[in-house]
Coordinates of C-alpha atoms in Angstrom, one line a residue:
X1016 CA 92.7 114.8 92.0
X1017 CA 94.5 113.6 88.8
X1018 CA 97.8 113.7 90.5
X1019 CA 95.9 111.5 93.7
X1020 CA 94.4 109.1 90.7
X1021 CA 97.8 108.5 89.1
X1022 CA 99.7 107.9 92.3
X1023 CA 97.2 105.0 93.2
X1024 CA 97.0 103.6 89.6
X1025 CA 101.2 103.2 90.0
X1026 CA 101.0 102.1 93.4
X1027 CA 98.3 99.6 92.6
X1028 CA 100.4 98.2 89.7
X1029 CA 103.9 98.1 91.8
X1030 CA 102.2 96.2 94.6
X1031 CA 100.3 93.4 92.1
X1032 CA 103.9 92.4 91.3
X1033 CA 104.4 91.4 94.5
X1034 CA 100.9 89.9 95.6
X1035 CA 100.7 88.5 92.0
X1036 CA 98.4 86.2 93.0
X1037 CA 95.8 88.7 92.7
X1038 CA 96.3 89.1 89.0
X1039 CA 94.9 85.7 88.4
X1040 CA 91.1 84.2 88.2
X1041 CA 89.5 81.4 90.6
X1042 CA 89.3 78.2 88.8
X1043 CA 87.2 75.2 89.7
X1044 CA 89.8 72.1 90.0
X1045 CA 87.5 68.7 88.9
X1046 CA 90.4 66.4 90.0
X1047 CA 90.7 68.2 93.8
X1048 CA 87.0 69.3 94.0
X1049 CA 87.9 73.3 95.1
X1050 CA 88.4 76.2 94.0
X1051 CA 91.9 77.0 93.0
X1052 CA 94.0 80.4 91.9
X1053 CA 95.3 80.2 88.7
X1054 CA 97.9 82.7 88.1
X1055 CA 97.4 83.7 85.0
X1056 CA 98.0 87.0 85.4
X1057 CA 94.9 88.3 83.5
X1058 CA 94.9 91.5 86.0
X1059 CA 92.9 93.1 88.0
X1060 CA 90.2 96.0 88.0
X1061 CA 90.8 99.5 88.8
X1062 CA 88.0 101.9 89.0
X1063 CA 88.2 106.2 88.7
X1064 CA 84.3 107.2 89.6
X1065 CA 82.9 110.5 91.2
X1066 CA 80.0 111.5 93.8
X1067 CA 77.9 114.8 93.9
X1068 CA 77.8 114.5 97.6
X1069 CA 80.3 116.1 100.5
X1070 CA 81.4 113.6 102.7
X1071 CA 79.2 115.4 105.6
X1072 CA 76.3 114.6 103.2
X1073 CA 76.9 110.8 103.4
X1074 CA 76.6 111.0 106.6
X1075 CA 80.1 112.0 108.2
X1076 CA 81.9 109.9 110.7
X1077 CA 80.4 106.7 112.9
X1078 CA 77.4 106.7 109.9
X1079 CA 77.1 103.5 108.2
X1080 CA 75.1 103.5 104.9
X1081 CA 74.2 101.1 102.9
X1082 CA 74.4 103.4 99.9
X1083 CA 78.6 103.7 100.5
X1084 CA 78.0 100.2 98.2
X1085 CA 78.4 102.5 95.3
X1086 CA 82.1 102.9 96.0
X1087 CA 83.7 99.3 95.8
X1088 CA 83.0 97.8 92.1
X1089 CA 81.5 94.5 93.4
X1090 CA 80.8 93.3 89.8
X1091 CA 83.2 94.0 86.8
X1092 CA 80.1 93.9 83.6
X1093 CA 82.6 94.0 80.8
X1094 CA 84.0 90.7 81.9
X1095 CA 81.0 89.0 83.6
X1096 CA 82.9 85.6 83.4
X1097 CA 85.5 86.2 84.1
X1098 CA 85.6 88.8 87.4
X1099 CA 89.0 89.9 89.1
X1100 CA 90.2 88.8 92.2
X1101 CA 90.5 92.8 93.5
X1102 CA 89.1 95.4 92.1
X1103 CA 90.3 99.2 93.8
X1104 CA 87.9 102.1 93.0
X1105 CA 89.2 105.7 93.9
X1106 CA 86.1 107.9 94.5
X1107 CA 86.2 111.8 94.1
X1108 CA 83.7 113.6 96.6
X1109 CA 82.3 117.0 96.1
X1110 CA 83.9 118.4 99.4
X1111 CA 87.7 117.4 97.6
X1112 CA 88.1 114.5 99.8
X1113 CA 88.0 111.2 98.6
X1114 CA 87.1 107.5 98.7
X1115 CA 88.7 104.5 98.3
X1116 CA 86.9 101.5 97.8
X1117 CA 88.2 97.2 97.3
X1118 CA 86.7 94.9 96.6
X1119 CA 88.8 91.4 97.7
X1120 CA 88.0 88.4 97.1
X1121 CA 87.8 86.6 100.8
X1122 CA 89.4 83.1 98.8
X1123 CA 92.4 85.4 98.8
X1124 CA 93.3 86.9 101.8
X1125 CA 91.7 87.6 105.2
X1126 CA 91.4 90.4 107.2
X1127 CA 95.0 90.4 108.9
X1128 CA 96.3 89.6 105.2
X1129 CA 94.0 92.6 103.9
X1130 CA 95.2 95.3 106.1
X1131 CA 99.2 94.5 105.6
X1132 CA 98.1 94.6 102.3
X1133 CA 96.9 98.1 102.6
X1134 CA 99.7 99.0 104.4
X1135 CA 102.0 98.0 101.9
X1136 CA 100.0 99.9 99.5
X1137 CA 100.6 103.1 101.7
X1138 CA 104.2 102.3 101.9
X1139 CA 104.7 102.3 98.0
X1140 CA 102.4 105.5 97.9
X1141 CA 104.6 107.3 100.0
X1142 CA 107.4 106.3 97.6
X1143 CA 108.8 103.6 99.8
X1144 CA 109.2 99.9 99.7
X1145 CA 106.8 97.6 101.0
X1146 CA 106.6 97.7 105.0
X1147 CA 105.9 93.7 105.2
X1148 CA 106.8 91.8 102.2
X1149 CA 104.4 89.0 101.5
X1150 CA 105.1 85.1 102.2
X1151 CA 102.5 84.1 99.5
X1152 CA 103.6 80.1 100.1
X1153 CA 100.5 78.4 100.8
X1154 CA 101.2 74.9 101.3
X1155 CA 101.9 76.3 105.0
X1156 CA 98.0 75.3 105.3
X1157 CA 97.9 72.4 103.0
X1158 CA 96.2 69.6 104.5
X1159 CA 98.4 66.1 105.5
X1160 CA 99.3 63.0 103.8
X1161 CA 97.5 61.3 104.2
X1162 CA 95.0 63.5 105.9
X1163 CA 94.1 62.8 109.8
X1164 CA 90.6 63.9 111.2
X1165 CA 91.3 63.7 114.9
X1166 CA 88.3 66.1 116.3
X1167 CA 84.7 65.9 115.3
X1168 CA 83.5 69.0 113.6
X1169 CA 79.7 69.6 114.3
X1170 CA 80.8 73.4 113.3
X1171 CA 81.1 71.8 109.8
X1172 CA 78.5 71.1 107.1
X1173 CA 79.6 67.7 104.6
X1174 CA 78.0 68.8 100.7
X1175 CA 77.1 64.8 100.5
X1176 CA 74.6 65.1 103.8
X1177 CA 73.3 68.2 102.2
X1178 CA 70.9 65.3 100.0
X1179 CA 68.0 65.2 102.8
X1180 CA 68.1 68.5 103.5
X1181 CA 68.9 70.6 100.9
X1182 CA 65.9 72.2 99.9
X1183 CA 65.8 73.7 103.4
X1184 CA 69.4 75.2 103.1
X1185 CA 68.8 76.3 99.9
X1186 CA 65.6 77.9 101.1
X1187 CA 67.5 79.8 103.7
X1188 CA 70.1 80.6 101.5
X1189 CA 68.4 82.5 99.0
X1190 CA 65.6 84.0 101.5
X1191 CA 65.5 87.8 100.8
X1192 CA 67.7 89.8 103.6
X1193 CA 67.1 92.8 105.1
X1194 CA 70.5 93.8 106.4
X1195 CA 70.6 97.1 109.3
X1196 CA 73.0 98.4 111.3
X1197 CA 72.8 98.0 115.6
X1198 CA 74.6 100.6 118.0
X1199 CA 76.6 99.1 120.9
X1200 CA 78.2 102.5 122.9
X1201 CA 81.0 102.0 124.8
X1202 CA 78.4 102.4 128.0
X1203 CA 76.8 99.4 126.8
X1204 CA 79.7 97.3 126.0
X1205 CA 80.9 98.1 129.7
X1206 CA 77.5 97.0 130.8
X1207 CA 77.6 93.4 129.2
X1208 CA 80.8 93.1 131.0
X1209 CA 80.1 93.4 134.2
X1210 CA 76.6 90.9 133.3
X1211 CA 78.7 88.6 132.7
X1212 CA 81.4 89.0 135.9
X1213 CA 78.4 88.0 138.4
X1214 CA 79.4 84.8 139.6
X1215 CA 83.2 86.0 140.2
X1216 CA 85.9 83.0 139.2
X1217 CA 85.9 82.5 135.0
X1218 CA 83.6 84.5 135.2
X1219 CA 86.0 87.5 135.3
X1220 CA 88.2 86.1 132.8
X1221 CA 85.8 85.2 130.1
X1222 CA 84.3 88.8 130.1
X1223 CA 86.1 90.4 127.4
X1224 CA 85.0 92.6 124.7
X1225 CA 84.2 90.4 121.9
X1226 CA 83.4 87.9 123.9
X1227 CA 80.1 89.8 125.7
X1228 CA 79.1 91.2 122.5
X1229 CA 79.5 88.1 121.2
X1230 CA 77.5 86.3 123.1
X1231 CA 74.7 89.4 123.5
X1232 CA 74.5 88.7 119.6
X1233 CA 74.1 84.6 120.0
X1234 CA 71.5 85.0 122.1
X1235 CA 69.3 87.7 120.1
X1236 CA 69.8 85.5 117.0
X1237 CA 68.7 82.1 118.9
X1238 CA 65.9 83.7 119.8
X1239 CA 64.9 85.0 116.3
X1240 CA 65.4 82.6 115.0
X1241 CA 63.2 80.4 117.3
X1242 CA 60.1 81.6 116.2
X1243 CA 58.0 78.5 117.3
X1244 CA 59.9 78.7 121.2
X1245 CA 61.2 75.3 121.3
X1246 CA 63.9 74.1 123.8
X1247 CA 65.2 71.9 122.5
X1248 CA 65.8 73.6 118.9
X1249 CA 69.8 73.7 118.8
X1250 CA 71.5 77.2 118.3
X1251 CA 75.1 77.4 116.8
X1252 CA 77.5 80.9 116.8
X1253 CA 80.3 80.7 114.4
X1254 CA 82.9 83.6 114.6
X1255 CA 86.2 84.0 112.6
X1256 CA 89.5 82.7 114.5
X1257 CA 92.8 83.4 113.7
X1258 CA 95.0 80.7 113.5
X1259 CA 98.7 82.4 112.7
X1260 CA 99.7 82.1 116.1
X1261 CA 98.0 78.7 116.9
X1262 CA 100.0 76.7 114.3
X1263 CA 103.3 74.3 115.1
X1264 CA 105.5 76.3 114.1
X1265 CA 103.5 79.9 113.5
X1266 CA 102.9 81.3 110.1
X1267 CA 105.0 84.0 109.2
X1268 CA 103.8 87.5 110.1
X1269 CA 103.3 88.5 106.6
X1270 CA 101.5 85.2 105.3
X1271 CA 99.3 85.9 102.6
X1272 CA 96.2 84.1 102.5
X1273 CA 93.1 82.9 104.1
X1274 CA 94.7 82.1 108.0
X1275 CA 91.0 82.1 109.6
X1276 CA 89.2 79.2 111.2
X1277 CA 85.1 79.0 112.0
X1278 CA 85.8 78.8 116.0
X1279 CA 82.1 77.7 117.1
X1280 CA 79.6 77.1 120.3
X1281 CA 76.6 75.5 120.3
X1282 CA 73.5 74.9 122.9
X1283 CA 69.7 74.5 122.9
X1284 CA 67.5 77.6 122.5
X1285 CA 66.3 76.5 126.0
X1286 CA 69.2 76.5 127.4
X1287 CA 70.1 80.0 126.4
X1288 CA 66.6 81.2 127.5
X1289 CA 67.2 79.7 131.2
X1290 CA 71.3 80.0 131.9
X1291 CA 72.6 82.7 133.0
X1292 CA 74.3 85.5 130.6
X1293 CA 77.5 84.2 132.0
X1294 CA 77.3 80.7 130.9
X1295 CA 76.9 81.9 127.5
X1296 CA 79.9 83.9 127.7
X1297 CA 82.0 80.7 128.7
X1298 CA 80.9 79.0 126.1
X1299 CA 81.8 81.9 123.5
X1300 CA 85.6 81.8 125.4
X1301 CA 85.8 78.0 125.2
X1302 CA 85.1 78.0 121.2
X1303 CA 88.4 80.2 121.0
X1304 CA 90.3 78.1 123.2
X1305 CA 89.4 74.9 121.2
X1306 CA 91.4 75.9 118.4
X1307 CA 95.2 74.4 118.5
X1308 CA 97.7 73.4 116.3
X1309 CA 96.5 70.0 116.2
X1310 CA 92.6 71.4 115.9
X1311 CA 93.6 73.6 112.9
X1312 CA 94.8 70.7 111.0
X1313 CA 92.1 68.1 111.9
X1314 CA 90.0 70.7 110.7
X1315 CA 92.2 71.1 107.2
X1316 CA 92.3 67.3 107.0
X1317 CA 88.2 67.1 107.3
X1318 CA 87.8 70.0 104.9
X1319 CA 90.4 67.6 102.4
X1320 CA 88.2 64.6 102.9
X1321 CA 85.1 65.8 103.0
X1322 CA 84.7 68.8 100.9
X1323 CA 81.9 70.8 103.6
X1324 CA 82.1 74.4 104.8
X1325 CA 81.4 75.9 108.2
X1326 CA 77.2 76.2 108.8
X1327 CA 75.9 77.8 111.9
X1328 CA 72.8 80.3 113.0
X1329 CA 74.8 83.1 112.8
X1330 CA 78.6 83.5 111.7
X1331 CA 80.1 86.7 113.2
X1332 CA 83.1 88.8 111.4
X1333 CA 85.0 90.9 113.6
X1334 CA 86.6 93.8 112.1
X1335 CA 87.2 95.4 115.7
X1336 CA 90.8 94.8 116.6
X1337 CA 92.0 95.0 112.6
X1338 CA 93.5 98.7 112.9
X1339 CA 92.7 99.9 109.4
X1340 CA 92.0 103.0 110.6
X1341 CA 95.1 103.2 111.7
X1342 CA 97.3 103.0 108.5
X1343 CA 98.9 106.2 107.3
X1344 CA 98.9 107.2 103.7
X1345 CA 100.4 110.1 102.0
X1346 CA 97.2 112.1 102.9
X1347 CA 96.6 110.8 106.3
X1348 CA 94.8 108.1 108.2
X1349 CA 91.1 107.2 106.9
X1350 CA 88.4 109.5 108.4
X1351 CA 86.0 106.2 108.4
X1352 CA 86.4 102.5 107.1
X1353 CA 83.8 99.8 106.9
X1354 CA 82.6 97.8 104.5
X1355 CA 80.4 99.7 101.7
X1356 CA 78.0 96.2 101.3
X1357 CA 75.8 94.7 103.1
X1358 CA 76.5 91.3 104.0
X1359 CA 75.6 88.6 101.3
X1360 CA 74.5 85.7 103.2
X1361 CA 71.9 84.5 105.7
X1362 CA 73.4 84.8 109.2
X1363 CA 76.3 87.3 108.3
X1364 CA 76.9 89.6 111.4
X1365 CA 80.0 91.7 111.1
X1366 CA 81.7 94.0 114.0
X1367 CA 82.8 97.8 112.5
X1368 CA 84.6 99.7 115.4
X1369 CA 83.8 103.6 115.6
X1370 CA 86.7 105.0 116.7
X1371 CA 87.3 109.1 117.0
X1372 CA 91.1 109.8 116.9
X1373 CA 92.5 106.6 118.8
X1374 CA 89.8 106.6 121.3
X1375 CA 87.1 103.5 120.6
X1376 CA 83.2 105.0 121.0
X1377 CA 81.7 101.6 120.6
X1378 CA 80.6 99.7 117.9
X1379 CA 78.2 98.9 115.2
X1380 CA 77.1 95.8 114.5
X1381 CA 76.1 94.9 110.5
X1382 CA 73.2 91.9 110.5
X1383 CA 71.3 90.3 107.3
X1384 CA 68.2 88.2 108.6
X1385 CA 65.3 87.7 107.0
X1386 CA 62.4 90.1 107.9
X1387 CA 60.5 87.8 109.9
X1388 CA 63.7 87.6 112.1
X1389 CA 64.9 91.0 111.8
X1390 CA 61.7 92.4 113.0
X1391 CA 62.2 89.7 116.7
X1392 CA 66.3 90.6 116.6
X1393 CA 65.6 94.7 116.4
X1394 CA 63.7 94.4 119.4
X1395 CA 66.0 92.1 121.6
X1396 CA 69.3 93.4 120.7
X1397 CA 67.8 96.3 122.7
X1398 CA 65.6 94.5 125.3
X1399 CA 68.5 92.4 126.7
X1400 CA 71.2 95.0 126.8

């Protein structure tokens, strides 16, 4: 296990050269109003810890726990502020295998940005050079000059009309969470497909993967979180869009940073209780669709201008298609990855694949409601399968 340790301690300092970006500290800029990376290259945090446990004792493959938040280092106490942008933790278990656990700031790279990371890791592991060498040149995504807001954005949330209502926000903010893990098989995924084929046409089209689970999840949320049945309550679905491929020209295949959008849908609760499945299901494929070049950067523009941040019932991460199971180290491909915390925000729903060998099982779903609404989602994530 020393000989495992010291290889990922090298590794890990080889690749911060590169991504050195991620040796520096978040710093709040007063003359741009955001967050900014200042490289400074103070370092980052690199963890050696053990567990008692076997791997089959923590449940074995397809098992989320919550308790797997003991191996990524969320919080680095000798420097409380003053916290790394990455933090690696290398867990020994008791069977001999082992853990490794990140935790990444989302301000610094998304999930696409995350996994070549990872990969690059695993190339310098193996005693190679880096498989995809980052483009870390941001201004890619800066917004324009001066900046043009040519869409509205109800997706988006402005801090300044936050004044009215921001006890209520606040209130929902810091409500306590019960986060738990939902089950969609592979049966059942199949079985929200064809729901949403009756009608033939778009119909067909529109009935993808994500797209039935995402709007199974839309509907169970809008529900919960209409506990007073009102139709005319409005219910928003936010879910994380990739824009690499969208932009004029695209970003480089190795661009490093935050490439993600909030692609959104939105309706009345009473709507959703009397359209068809379907319906739903168009609307989910339509907020993808809405996202182009010039989209994108209306969207950068309005974020430059306004200073706001995407705000919607329930804002779905999608880990599903990310592959990071599929990486190769030195010692193989990951027997399980997820992530080893529960969400930390109202609203946060997050997609984890279970896949055995290459063959996809399904998929479980990570929610954090309050328990009011946890207690009416349990039941119709179920009921309306």
């Amino acid at each position: 296990m020393e000989n495992i340790i010291a290889k990922l301690e090298n590794a890990y300092r080889k690749i911060l050269v590169q991504y050195d970006f991620l040796a520096g500290r978040l710093r709040w800029s007063n003359k741009k109003g955001r967050l900014e990376i200042d490289c400074n290259a103070v370092g980052a945090g690199f963890v050696v810890a053990s567990c008692d446990l076997s791997f089959e004792e923590l449940g074995g493959i397809g098992s989320p726990n919550l308790a797997n938040q003991q191996f990524a280092l969320r919080k680095w106490n000798a420097l409380p502020e003053d916290q790394p942008l990455v933090v690696m933790q290398v867990t020994s278990l008791r069977c001999g295998g082992f853990a490794l656990g990140f935790a990444l700031s989302h301000v610094t790279l998304d999930g696409i940005s995350s996994k070549i990371w990872l990969e690059n890791l695993a190339s310098l592991l193996a005693g190679n050079d880096l498989v995809s060498p980052p483009y870390n040149n941001r201004r890619l995504l800066a917004a324009r000059s001066p900046p043009r807001v040519t869409f509205s954005h109800p997706e988006m949330l402005n801090f300044e009309s936050l004044q009215g209502n921001k006890s209520t926000l606040l209130k929902a903010t810091f409500q306590k969470l019960n986060s738990q893990y939902f089950q969609l098989r592979l049966d059942d995924i199949i079985n929200l497909k064809q729901k949403a084929r009756r009608g033939g046409g778009d119909n067909i089209a529109h009935a993808t993967g994500f797209n039935v689970v995402t709007a199974h999840i839309w509907q169970c949320v809008a529900k919960a979180k209409n506990l007073e049945n009102g139709p005319e309550k409005s219910s928003t679905i936010l879910y994380a869009a990739s824009i690499r491929s969208r932009m004029r020209p695209h970003l480089p295949s190795s661009y490093a940073g935050n490439a993600i959008l909030s692609a959104y849908a939105t309706t009345t609760c009473g709507k959703i209780e009397k359209r068809p499945f379907s319906h739903l299901v168009q609307m989910v494929a339509q907020a993808d669709a809405r996202i182009t070049d010039e989209y994108a950067k209306s969207i950068i523009d309005w974020l430059e201008v306004n200073k706001g941040f995407p705000y919607g019932d329930a804002v779905i991460s999608s880990w599903w298609n990310l592959g990071l199971n599929e990486i190769e180290y030195p010692w193989g491909r990951p027997t399980w990855s997820c992530p080893v915390v529960p969400n930390h925000g109202n609203n946060a729903i997050t997609l984890i694949p279970e896949v055995e060998g290459k063959k996809f099982k399904g998929l479980h779903v990570l929610v954090s409601l309050p328990e009011m609404e946890m207690e009416k989602f349990q039941f119709l994530f179920q009921e309306l399968l």
